[in-house]
PDB file of C-alpha atoms in Angstrom:
ATOM      1  CA  MET R 265      -0.044  -0.029   0.064  1.00 91.00           C
ATOM      2  CA  LYS R 266       1.338   3.371  -0.827  1.00 96.00           C
ATOM      3  CA  VAL R 267       0.180   6.530   0.992  1.00 98.00           C
ATOM      4  CA  TYR R 268       0.257   9.731  -0.314  1.00 98.00           C
ATOM      5  CA  ALA R 269      -0.859  12.991   0.620  1.00 98.00           C
ATOM      6  CA  SER R 270      -1.903  16.485  -1.133  1.00 98.00           C
ATOM      7  CA  THR R 271      -0.498  19.317  -0.677  1.00 97.00           C
ATOM      8  CA  THR R 272      -3.817  21.268  -0.294  1.00 95.00           C
ATOM      9  CA  PHE R 273      -3.999  20.547   3.456  1.00 95.00           C
ATOM     10  CA  LEU R 274      -2.820  24.203   4.519  1.00 90.00           C
ATOM     11  CA  GLY R 275      -6.376  25.872   5.454  1.00 76.00           C
ATOM     12  CA  ASN R 276      -8.440  27.653   2.673  1.00 76.00           C
ATOM     13  CA  ARG R 277      -5.894  30.189   1.728  1.00 79.00           C
ATOM     14  CA  PRO R 278      -3.525  29.868  -1.408  1.00 88.00           C
ATOM     15  CA  THR R 279      -0.040  28.638   0.019  1.00 92.00           C
ATOM     16  CA  GLU R 280       3.625  28.339  -0.974  1.00 94.00           C
ATOM     17  CA  LEU R 281       4.385  25.037  -2.366  1.00 96.00           C
ATOM     18  CA  ALA R 282       7.330  24.856  -0.222  1.00 96.00           C
ATOM     19  CA  GLU R 283       5.438  25.410   3.015  1.00 95.00           C
ATOM     20  CA  ALA R 284       3.280  22.393   2.300  1.00 96.00           C
ATOM     21  CA  LEU R 285       6.230  20.386   1.382  1.00 97.00           C
ATOM     22  CA  ALA R 286       8.311  21.291   4.489  1.00 96.00           C
ATOM     23  CA  VAL R 287       5.547  20.003   6.760  1.00 97.00           C
ATOM     24  CA  LEU R 288       4.980  16.726   4.575  1.00 97.00           C
ATOM     25  CA  GLY R 289       8.848  16.087   4.704  1.00 96.00           C
ATOM     26  CA  ASP R 290       8.720  15.075   8.367  1.00 96.00           C
ATOM     27  CA  ILE R 291       5.884  12.284   7.952  1.00 98.00           C
ATOM     28  CA  ASP R 292       5.998   8.821   6.629  1.00 97.00           C
ATOM     29  CA  LEU R 293       4.507   9.208   3.470  1.00 98.00           C
ATOM     30  CA  ASP R 294       5.215   7.149   0.029  1.00 98.00           C
ATOM     31  CA  GLY R 295       4.393  10.362  -2.265  1.00 98.00           C
ATOM     32  CA  VAL R 296       2.439  13.450  -2.773  1.00 98.00           C
ATOM     33  CA  GLU R 297      -0.217  14.868  -4.888  1.00 98.00           C
ATOM     34  CA  LEU R 298       0.732  18.442  -6.045  1.00 98.00           C
ATOM     35  CA  GLY R 299      -2.609  20.123  -5.695  1.00 95.00           C
ATOM     36  CA  SER R 300      -4.297  23.014  -6.805  1.00 92.00           C
ATOM     37  CA  THR R 301      -4.233  25.728  -3.868  1.00 92.00           C
ATOM     38  CA  HIS R 302      -0.868  27.086  -4.198  1.00 95.00           C
ATOM     39  CA  ARG R 303       0.147  30.697  -5.338  1.00 93.00           C
ATOM     40  CA  TRP R 304       1.862  31.305  -8.688  1.00 94.00           C
ATOM     41  CA  GLN R 305       5.699  31.632  -8.069  1.00 94.00           C
ATOM     42  CA  PRO R 306       8.072  31.577 -10.625  1.00 94.00           C
ATOM     43  CA  ASP R 307      10.431  29.158  -8.902  1.00 95.00           C
ATOM     44  CA  ILE R 308       7.540  26.539  -7.828  1.00 95.00           C
ATOM     45  CA  THR R 309       9.122  23.750  -9.793  1.00 93.00           C
ATOM     46  CA  GLU R 310      12.610  24.652  -8.116  1.00 94.00           C
ATOM     47  CA  GLN R 311      10.667  24.667  -4.552  1.00 94.00           C
ATOM     48  CA  LEU R 312       9.639  20.946  -5.380  1.00 95.00           C
ATOM     49  CA  ALA R 313      13.249  19.819  -6.421  1.00 93.00           C
ATOM     50  CA  THR R 314      14.435  21.223  -2.885  1.00 94.00           C
ATOM     51  CA  HIS R 315      11.967  19.895  -0.621  1.00 94.00           C
ATOM     52  CA  TRP R 316      10.706  16.548  -2.051  1.00 96.00           C
ATOM     53  CA  SER R 317      12.607  13.729  -3.630  1.00 96.00           C
ATOM     54  CA  LYS R 318       9.914  11.097  -3.386  1.00 97.00           C
ATOM     55  CA  PRO R 319       7.181  10.255  -6.106  1.00 97.00           C
ATOM     56  CA  ARG R 320       4.775  12.815  -7.256  1.00 98.00           C
ATOM     57  CA  LEU R 321       1.428  13.111  -8.782  1.00 98.00           C
ATOM     58  CA  THR R 322       0.164  16.403 -10.012  1.00 98.00           C
ATOM     59  CA  HIS R 323      -3.443  17.789  -9.933  1.00 97.00           C
ATOM     60  CA  ASN R 324      -5.835  20.020 -12.118  1.00 96.00           C
ATOM     61  CA  TYR R 325      -4.349  23.290 -11.247  1.00 95.00           C
ATOM     62  CA  PHE R 326      -0.750  22.358 -10.225  1.00 97.00           C
ATOM     63  CA  PRO R 327       1.152  24.562 -11.217  1.00 97.00           C
ATOM     64  CA  PRO R 328      -1.169  27.578 -10.833  1.00 95.00           C
ATOM     65  CA  ALA R 329      -1.867  30.108 -13.736  1.00 95.00           C
ATOM     66  CA  LYS R 330       0.217  33.644 -13.069  1.00 94.00           C
ATOM     67  CA  VAL R 331      -3.467  35.284 -13.419  1.00 93.00           C
ATOM     68  CA  ASP R 332      -5.766  33.193 -11.553  1.00 90.00           C
ATOM     69  CA  MET R 333      -8.572  31.162 -13.331  1.00 90.00           C
ATOM     70  CA  VAL R 334     -10.863  28.180 -12.690  1.00 89.00           C
ATOM     71  CA  LEU R 335     -10.588  25.455 -15.305  1.00 94.00           C
ATOM     72  CA  ASN R 336     -13.476  24.055 -17.317  1.00 95.00           C
ATOM     73  CA  ILE R 337     -12.939  22.065 -20.343  1.00 97.00           C
ATOM     74  CA  ALA R 338     -16.638  21.694 -20.844  1.00 96.00           C
ATOM     75  CA  SER R 339     -17.301  25.440 -21.042  1.00 95.00           C
ATOM     76  CA  ALA R 340     -19.562  26.660 -23.876  1.00 94.00           C
ATOM     77  CA  ASP R 341     -17.364  29.851 -23.472  1.00 94.00           C
ATOM     78  CA  ALA R 342     -14.655  29.360 -26.226  1.00 96.00           C
ATOM     79  CA  ASP R 343     -12.145  31.656 -24.487  1.00 95.00           C
ATOM     80  CA  ILE R 344     -12.597  29.673 -20.907  1.00 94.00           C
ATOM     81  CA  ARG R 345     -12.303  26.666 -22.512  1.00 96.00           C
ATOM     82  CA  ASP R 346      -9.454  27.505 -25.012  1.00 97.00           C
ATOM     83  CA  ARG R 347      -7.513  28.848 -21.679  1.00 96.00           C
ATOM     84  CA  SER R 348      -8.590  25.809 -19.649  1.00 97.00           C
ATOM     85  CA  ILE R 349      -7.023  23.509 -22.272  1.00 98.00           C
ATOM     86  CA  ARG R 350      -3.920  25.607 -22.770  1.00 98.00           C
ATOM     87  CA  HIS R 351      -2.787  25.562 -19.144  1.00 98.00           C
ATOM     88  CA  MET R 352      -3.899  22.073 -18.645  1.00 98.00           C
ATOM     89  CA  LYS R 353      -1.381  21.274 -21.606  1.00 98.00           C
ATOM     90  CA  HIS R 354       1.201  23.510 -19.532  1.00 97.00           C
ATOM     91  CA  CYS R 355       0.613  21.500 -16.541  1.00 97.00           C
ATOM     92  CA  LEU R 356       1.275  18.256 -18.484  1.00 97.00           C
ATOM     93  CA  ASN R 357       4.411  19.551 -19.712  1.00 96.00           C
ATOM     94  CA  VAL R 358       5.515  20.565 -16.127  1.00 96.00           C
ATOM     95  CA  ALA R 359       4.418  16.897 -14.881  1.00 97.00           C
ATOM     96  CA  GLY R 360       6.604  15.613 -17.456  1.00 95.00           C
ATOM     97  CA  ASP R 361       9.424  17.700 -16.535  1.00 95.00           C
ATOM     98  CA  ILE R 362       9.328  16.970 -12.872  1.00 96.00           C
ATOM     99  CA  GLY R 363       8.935  13.023 -13.442  1.00 96.00           C
ATOM    100  CA  ALA R 364       5.168  12.894 -12.403  1.00 96.00           C
ATOM    101  CA  ASP R 365       3.636   9.669 -13.009  1.00 93.00           C
ATOM    102  CA  LEU R 366      -0.019  11.262 -13.346  1.00 98.00           C
ATOM    103  CA  TYR R 367      -1.841  14.152 -14.039  1.00 98.00           C
ATOM    104  CA  THR R 368      -5.536  14.291 -12.899  1.00 98.00           C
ATOM    105  CA  ILE R 369      -8.021  17.040 -14.030  1.00 98.00           C
ATOM    106  CA  HIS R 370     -11.403  17.590 -13.374  1.00 96.00           C
ATOM    107  CA  PRO R 371     -13.906  16.776 -16.082  1.00 96.00           C
ATOM    108  CA  GLY R 372     -15.634  20.227 -16.317  1.00 93.00           C
ATOM    109  CA  PHE R 373     -18.921  21.920 -15.333  1.00 91.00           C
ATOM    110  CA  LEU R 374     -22.121  22.404 -16.954  1.00 90.00           C
ATOM    111  CA  ALA R 375     -22.396  26.095 -15.371  1.00 84.00           C
ATOM    112  CA  GLU R 376     -19.600  28.391 -15.030  1.00 80.00           C
ATOM    113  CA  PRO R 377     -17.948  28.576 -11.363  1.00 74.00           C
ATOM    114  CA  VAL R 378     -17.992  32.319  -9.931  1.00 69.00           C
ATOM    115  CA  GLY R 379     -16.050  31.935  -6.704  1.00 58.00           C
ATOM    116  CA  PRO R 380     -16.356  29.750  -3.476  1.00 53.00           C
ATOM    117  CA  SER R 381     -19.556  28.823  -2.052  1.00 49.00           C
ATOM    118  CA  SER R 382     -19.122  30.115   1.363  1.00 49.00           C
ATOM    119  CA  ASP R 383     -16.940  32.118   3.500  1.00 48.00           C
ATOM    120  CA  PRO R 384     -13.407  31.314   4.002  1.00 45.00           C
ATOM    121  CA  GLY R 385     -13.816  29.864   7.428  1.00 46.00           C
ATOM    122  CA  SER R 386     -16.213  27.324   6.630  1.00 47.00           C
ATOM    123  CA  ARG R 387     -15.551  23.718   5.625  1.00 44.00           C
ATOM    124  CA  ALA R 388     -17.697  23.583   2.581  1.00 46.00           C
ATOM    125  CA  PHE R 389     -15.556  23.448  -0.618  1.00 47.00           C
ATOM    126  CA  ASP R 390     -17.886  23.895  -3.751  1.00 56.00           C
ATOM    127  CA  PHE R 391     -18.140  26.415  -5.912  1.00 60.00           C
ATOM    128  CA  LYS R 392     -20.949  28.978  -6.462  1.00 66.00           C
ATOM    129  CA  PHE R 393     -22.318  28.696 -10.026  1.00 63.00           C
ATOM    130  CA  ARG R 394     -23.703  31.095 -12.540  1.00 62.00           C
ATOM    131  CA  SER R 395     -27.623  30.353 -13.119  1.00 63.00           C
ATOM    132  CA  ASP R 396     -27.229  29.649 -16.785  1.00 69.00           C
ATOM    133  CA  SER R 397     -25.801  26.449 -17.847  1.00 80.00           C
ATOM    134  CA  THR R 398     -24.662  24.362 -21.050  1.00 92.00           C
ATOM    135  CA  PRO R 399     -27.080  21.453 -21.870  1.00 94.00           C
ATOM    136  CA  TYR R 400     -25.881  18.500 -20.860  1.00 95.00           C
ATOM    137  CA  ASP R 401     -24.994  16.719 -24.164  1.00 96.00           C
ATOM    138  CA  ARG R 402     -23.212  19.783 -25.346  1.00 97.00           C
ATOM    139  CA  ALA R 403     -21.012  19.896 -22.332  1.00 96.00           C
ATOM    140  CA  PHE R 404     -20.225  16.379 -22.660  1.00 97.00           C
ATOM    141  CA  GLU R 405     -19.401  16.853 -26.120  1.00 98.00           C
ATOM    142  CA  LEU R 406     -16.728  19.449 -25.544  1.00 98.00           C
ATOM    143  CA  MET R 407     -15.369  17.543 -22.577  1.00 98.00           C
ATOM    144  CA  ILE R 408     -14.790  14.608 -24.821  1.00 98.00           C
ATOM    145  CA  ASP R 409     -13.006  16.772 -27.469  1.00 98.00           C
ATOM    146  CA  ALA R 410     -10.801  18.170 -24.956  1.00 98.00           C
ATOM    147  CA  LEU R 411      -9.815  14.904 -23.375  1.00 98.00           C
ATOM    148  CA  LYS R 412      -8.704  13.578 -26.932  1.00 98.00           C
ATOM    149  CA  ASP R 413      -6.736  16.583 -27.283  1.00 98.00           C
ATOM    150  CA  LEU R 414      -5.219  16.470 -23.732  1.00 98.00           C
ATOM    151  CA  LEU R 415      -4.402  12.663 -24.143  1.00 98.00           C
ATOM    152  CA  GLU R 416      -2.320  13.539 -27.376  1.00 97.00           C
ATOM    153  CA  THR R 417      -0.148  15.756 -25.228  1.00 97.00           C
ATOM    154  CA  ALA R 418       0.120  13.372 -22.395  1.00 97.00           C
ATOM    155  CA  ALA R 419       1.363  10.653 -24.716  1.00 95.00           C
ATOM    156  CA  ASP R 420       4.081  12.977 -25.925  1.00 93.00           C
ATOM    157  CA  HIS R 421       5.376  13.299 -22.392  1.00 91.00           C
ATOM    158  CA  GLY R 422       4.904   9.782 -21.445  1.00 91.00           C
ATOM    159  CA  MET R 423       2.361  10.601 -18.904  1.00 94.00           C
ATOM    160  CA  ARG R 424      -0.755   9.073 -17.779  1.00 97.00           C
ATOM    161  CA  LEU R 425      -3.939  11.161 -17.717  1.00 98.00           C
ATOM    162  CA  ALA R 426      -6.823  10.745 -15.162  1.00 98.00           C
ATOM    163  CA  ILE R 427     -10.083  12.551 -14.458  1.00 98.00           C
ATOM    164  CA  GLU R 428     -11.257  12.874 -11.017  1.00 98.00           C
ATOM    165  CA  THR R 429     -14.685  11.392 -10.045  1.00 97.00           C
ATOM    166  CA  GLU R 430     -17.347  14.102  -9.184  1.00 95.00           C
ATOM    167  CA  GLY R 431     -20.407  14.216  -6.803  1.00 92.00           C
ATOM    168  CA  SER R 432     -22.019  16.724  -4.547  1.00 85.00           C
ATOM    169  CA  LEU R 433     -25.356  17.058  -2.526  1.00 82.00           C
ATOM    170  CA  THR R 434     -24.874  20.772  -2.256  1.00 77.00           C
ATOM    171  CA  SER R 435     -24.019  21.738  -5.724  1.00 74.00           C
ATOM    172  CA  ALA R 436     -25.802  18.746  -7.363  1.00 73.00           C
ATOM    173  CA  GLY R 437     -26.195  18.373 -11.140  1.00 76.00           C
ATOM    174  CA  VAL R 438     -23.647  21.122 -12.140  1.00 86.00           C
ATOM    175  CA  THR R 439     -20.434  18.741 -12.687  1.00 90.00           C
ATOM    176  CA  LEU R 440     -19.850  15.957 -15.125  1.00 96.00           C
ATOM    177  CA  MET R 441     -18.912  12.586 -14.511  1.00 97.00           C
ATOM    178  CA  GLU R 442     -21.127  11.786 -11.448  1.00 96.00           C
ATOM    179  CA  GLN R 443     -22.868   8.743 -12.442  1.00 97.00           C
ATOM    180  CA  PRO R 444     -21.800   5.248 -13.736  1.00 98.00           C
ATOM    181  CA  ALA R 445     -23.632   5.470 -16.983  1.00 98.00           C
ATOM    182  CA  GLU R 446     -21.271   8.725 -17.954  1.00 98.00           C
ATOM    183  CA  TYR R 447     -18.067   6.526 -17.371  1.00 98.00           C
ATOM    184  CA  ASP R 448     -19.628   3.491 -19.387  1.00 98.00           C
ATOM    185  CA  ARG R 449     -20.241   6.286 -22.048  1.00 98.00           C
ATOM    186  CA  LEU R 450     -17.148   7.879 -22.004  1.00 98.00           C
ATOM    187  CA  PHE R 451     -15.035   4.677 -21.987  1.00 98.00           C
ATOM    188  CA  GLU R 452     -16.786   3.490 -25.155  1.00 98.00           C
ATOM    189  CA  ILE R 453     -15.828   6.658 -26.749  1.00 98.00           C
ATOM    190  CA  ILE R 454     -12.122   6.939 -25.349  1.00 98.00           C
ATOM    191  CA  PRO R 455     -11.487   2.739 -24.743  1.00 97.00           C
ATOM    192  CA  GLN R 456      -7.931   3.200 -23.779  1.00 96.00           C
ATOM    193  CA  GLY R 457      -5.413   5.584 -22.098  1.00 97.00           C
ATOM    194  CA  LEU R 458      -7.705   7.529 -19.812  1.00 98.00           C
ATOM    195  CA  TYR R 459      -7.695   6.732 -16.193  1.00 98.00           C
ATOM    196  CA  ILE R 460      -9.610   7.617 -13.231  1.00 98.00           C
ATOM    197  CA  ASN R 461      -8.460   9.419  -9.880  1.00 98.00           C
ATOM    198  CA  LEU R 462     -11.275   7.936  -7.529  1.00 98.00           C
ATOM    199  CA  ASN R 463     -12.481  10.657  -5.195  1.00 97.00           C
ATOM    200  CA  LEU R 464     -14.137   8.648  -2.532  1.00 95.00           C
ATOM    201  CA  ALA R 465     -16.096  11.516  -0.963  1.00 93.00           C
ATOM    202  CA  HIS R 466     -17.257  12.743  -4.301  1.00 94.00           C
ATOM    203  CA  THR R 467     -18.362   9.338  -5.337  1.00 95.00           C
ATOM    204  CA  SER R 468     -19.772   8.293  -2.147  1.00 94.00           C
ATOM    205  CA  LEU R 469     -22.026  11.550  -2.322  1.00 93.00           C
ATOM    206  CA  ALA R 470     -22.991  11.015  -5.840  1.00 94.00           C
ATOM    207  CA  ALA R 471     -24.178   7.497  -5.051  1.00 95.00           C
ATOM    208  CA  LYS R 472     -26.319   8.953  -2.299  1.00 94.00           C
ATOM    209  CA  GLY R 473     -27.635  11.555  -4.475  1.00 93.00           C
ATOM    210  CA  HIS R 474     -28.577   9.626  -7.610  1.00 95.00           C
ATOM    211  CA  GLY R 475     -29.285   6.250  -5.830  1.00 96.00           C
ATOM    212  CA  PHE R 476     -26.613   3.885  -7.613  1.00 97.00           C
ATOM    213  CA  ASP R 477     -24.478   1.226  -5.966  1.00 97.00           C
ATOM    214  CA  MET R 478     -20.919   2.741  -5.121  1.00 95.00           C
ATOM    215  CA  ALA R 479     -19.565  -0.979  -4.555  1.00 96.00           C
ATOM    216  CA  ALA R 480     -20.658  -2.052  -8.096  1.00 97.00           C
ATOM    217  CA  PHE R 481     -19.315   1.249  -9.414  1.00 98.00           C
ATOM    218  CA  VAL R 482     -15.877   0.865  -8.008  1.00 97.00           C
ATOM    219  CA  SER R 483     -15.888  -2.830  -8.940  1.00 96.00           C
ATOM    220  CA  ASP R 484     -16.729  -2.069 -12.601  1.00 97.00           C
ATOM    221  CA  MET R 485     -13.947   0.487 -12.904  1.00 98.00           C
ATOM    222  CA  ARG R 486     -11.353  -1.242 -10.615  1.00 97.00           C
ATOM    223  CA  ASN R 487      -8.917  -1.710 -13.584  1.00 97.00           C
ATOM    224  CA  ARG R 488      -9.291   2.117 -14.805  1.00 98.00           C
ATOM    225  CA  ILE R 489      -8.534   3.502 -11.037  1.00 98.00           C
ATOM    226  CA  ALA R 490      -5.036   4.851 -11.282  1.00 98.00           C
ATOM    227  CA  ALA R 491      -5.388   6.766  -7.617  1.00 98.00           C
ATOM    228  CA  VAL R 492      -7.603   7.260  -4.835  1.00 98.00           C
ATOM    229  CA  GLU R 493      -8.231  10.308  -2.983  1.00 98.00           C
ATOM    230  CA  ILE R 494      -9.816   9.966   0.505  1.00 97.00           C
ATOM    231  CA  SER R 495     -11.228  12.196   3.179  1.00 96.00           C
ATOM    232  CA  HIS R 496     -13.873  12.314   5.742  1.00 94.00           C
ATOM    233  CA  ASN R 497     -16.970  14.074   5.852  1.00 89.00           C
ATOM    234  CA  ASP R 498     -20.281  14.250   7.603  1.00 86.00           C
ATOM    235  CA  GLY R 499     -22.153  12.483   4.432  1.00 81.00           C
ATOM    236  CA  HIS R 500     -23.616  15.754   3.291  1.00 82.00           C
ATOM    237  CA  GLY R 501     -20.776  17.976   2.263  1.00 79.00           C
ATOM    238  CA  ASP R 502     -17.360  17.763   0.784  1.00 84.00           C
ATOM    239  CA  GLN R 503     -15.662  18.859   4.090  1.00 89.00           C
ATOM    240  CA  HIS R 504     -12.045  17.537   3.393  1.00 90.00           C
ATOM    241  CA  MET R 505     -11.830  16.468   6.970  1.00 95.00           C
ATOM    242  CA  PRO R 506      -8.978  14.187   8.364  1.00 96.00           C
ATOM    243  CA  LEU R 507      -9.631  10.362   8.716  1.00 97.00           C
ATOM    244  CA  GLU R 508     -11.299   9.240  11.981  1.00 95.00           C
ATOM    245  CA  PRO R 509     -11.406   5.504  13.416  1.00 93.00           C
ATOM    246  CA  GLY R 510     -14.431   3.886  11.740  1.00 90.00           C
ATOM    247  CA  SER R 511     -14.953   6.497   9.110  1.00 92.00           C
ATOM    248  CA  PRO R 512     -17.099   5.131   6.160  1.00 91.00           C
ATOM    249  CA  VAL R 513     -14.640   5.967   3.772  1.00 91.00           C
ATOM    250  CA  LEU R 514     -12.439   3.010   5.055  1.00 94.00           C
ATOM    251  CA  ASP R 515     -15.405   0.438   4.156  1.00 93.00           C
ATOM    252  CA  TRP R 516     -14.405   0.911   0.541  1.00 93.00           C
ATOM    253  CA  LEU R 517     -10.551  -0.083   0.808  1.00 93.00           C
ATOM    254  CA  PRO R 518     -10.970  -3.936   0.241  1.00 94.00           C
ATOM    255  CA  LEU R 519     -12.420  -2.928  -3.098  1.00 95.00           C
ATOM    256  CA  LEU R 520      -9.396  -0.779  -4.248  1.00 95.00           C
ATOM    257  CA  PRO R 521      -6.607  -1.620  -6.580  1.00 96.00           C
ATOM    258  CA  ASP R 522      -2.940  -1.154  -5.374  1.00 95.00           C
ATOM    259  CA  VAL R 523      -2.618   2.413  -6.237  1.00 97.00           C
ATOM    260  CA  PRO R 524      -1.506   5.416  -4.553  1.00 98.00           C
ATOM    261  CA  LEU R 525      -4.018   6.347  -1.583  1.00 98.00           C
ATOM    262  CA  ILE R 526      -4.032  10.222  -1.167  1.00 98.00           C
ATOM    263  CA  LEU R 527      -5.101  11.935   1.944  1.00 98.00           C
ATOM    264  CA  GLU R 528      -6.644  14.969   0.467  1.00 97.00           C
ATOM    265  CA  PHE R 529      -7.403  17.229   3.390  1.00 96.00           C
ATOM    266  CA  ARG R 530      -8.142  21.203   3.691  1.00 92.00           C
ATOM    267  CA  SER R 531      -7.335  23.104   7.013  1.00 91.00           C
ATOM    268  CA  ALA R 532      -5.385  20.013   8.393  1.00 96.00           C
ATOM    269  CA  ASP R 533      -2.028  19.932  10.279  1.00 96.00           C
ATOM    270  CA  ALA R 534       0.575  17.772  10.562  1.00 97.00           C
ATOM    271  CA  ASP R 535      -0.761  15.637  13.287  1.00 98.00           C
ATOM    272  CA  ASP R 536      -3.896  15.143  11.115  1.00 98.00           C
ATOM    273  CA  ILE R 537      -1.870  13.757   8.445  1.00 98.00           C
ATOM    274  CA  ARG R 538       0.066  11.484  10.796  1.00 98.00           C
ATOM    275  CA  ARG R 539      -2.818  10.345  12.263  1.00 98.00           C
ATOM    276  CA  SER R 540      -4.948   9.355   9.187  1.00 98.00           C
ATOM    277  CA  ALA R 541      -1.946   7.616   7.540  1.00 97.00           C
ATOM    278  CA  SER R 542      -1.809   5.472  10.597  1.00 97.00           C
ATOM    279  CA  ILE R 543      -5.621   4.957  10.531  1.00 97.00           C
ATOM    280  CA  LEU R 544      -5.358   4.098   6.782  1.00 96.00           C
ATOM    281  CA  ARG R 545      -2.483   1.685   7.197  1.00 95.00           C
ATOM    282  CA  ASP R 546      -4.087   0.011  10.286  1.00 93.00           C
ATOM    283  CA  SER R 547      -7.453  -0.544   8.411  1.00 90.00           C
ATOM    284  CA  VAL R 548      -5.707  -2.021   5.424  1.00 79.00           C
ATOM    285  CA  SER R 549      -3.580  -4.059   7.697  1.00 76.00           C
ATOM    286  CA  THR R 550      -6.913  -5.167   9.605  1.00 71.00           C
ATOM    287  CA  THR R 551      -8.617  -6.033   6.239  1.00 63.00           C
ATOM    288  CA  LYS R 552      -6.037  -8.261   4.995  1.00 61.00           C
ATOM    289  CA  ALA R 553      -5.809 -10.084   8.266  1.00 55.00           C
ATOM    290  CA  THR R 554      -9.562 -10.866   8.086  1.00 58.00           C
ATOM    291  CA  GLY R 555      -9.327 -11.713   4.592  1.00 58.00           C
ATOM    292  CA  GLN R 556     -11.841  -9.079   3.500  1.00 60.00           C
TER     293      GLN R 556
END
């Protein structure tokens, strides 16, 4: 088992990558996922070289753009979509340069994000969205076209490209790729080269909201899963909390393939990550010992 941590854990504010890596460097981890909450800095990859020598994955908005933006490859706004694709290609280039094994992107939104969903002190991490939206089939078509383009760039760098599973009860119906039928459709169109970063919190919320069998979905997509993002929540919001003993997210461990398990938290500290890594390792060891 490989336990990674996302560099998004330092509060709700944009942070310096070096600050997050300095904390994670003192924790027994197998790797990191370079996350989407860092400030743009001209030396951000040099910070990585200085502070981290273990394996690394990259996620969506890493490295950040110099002029802040929200990426949306399913946008009907040609400028937003084009800028999103261009920045993701830049991220793929950087991922290749730093030796990352996987770059994960978000599949896109039916409505344009306009800002965070709540005040900075809350534990809600959804966006607010515009009231108008793109028809679903059009947004799906735009996403597919962008993915084909990005897969070519990924192949040029020997990179693997993944999409993150989505799902929300507080912003339902705004993101693509929440339901099993969408993945069946996606992989019928793109049968090879594309992977899944299974966000257990998102998918468990999607299963609750859409009424599908999460165990069946995870089992069906097992061979597509290249990484798993893990966090705790109250069963309603995507709160990115540290793990707790008996957290429902741990119930899914026996179904998961042997891929990086990424502790993806916000507003956490070193002790939270150490404790969560221990809970995760203990849960996997217990599962193996009982033969589940």
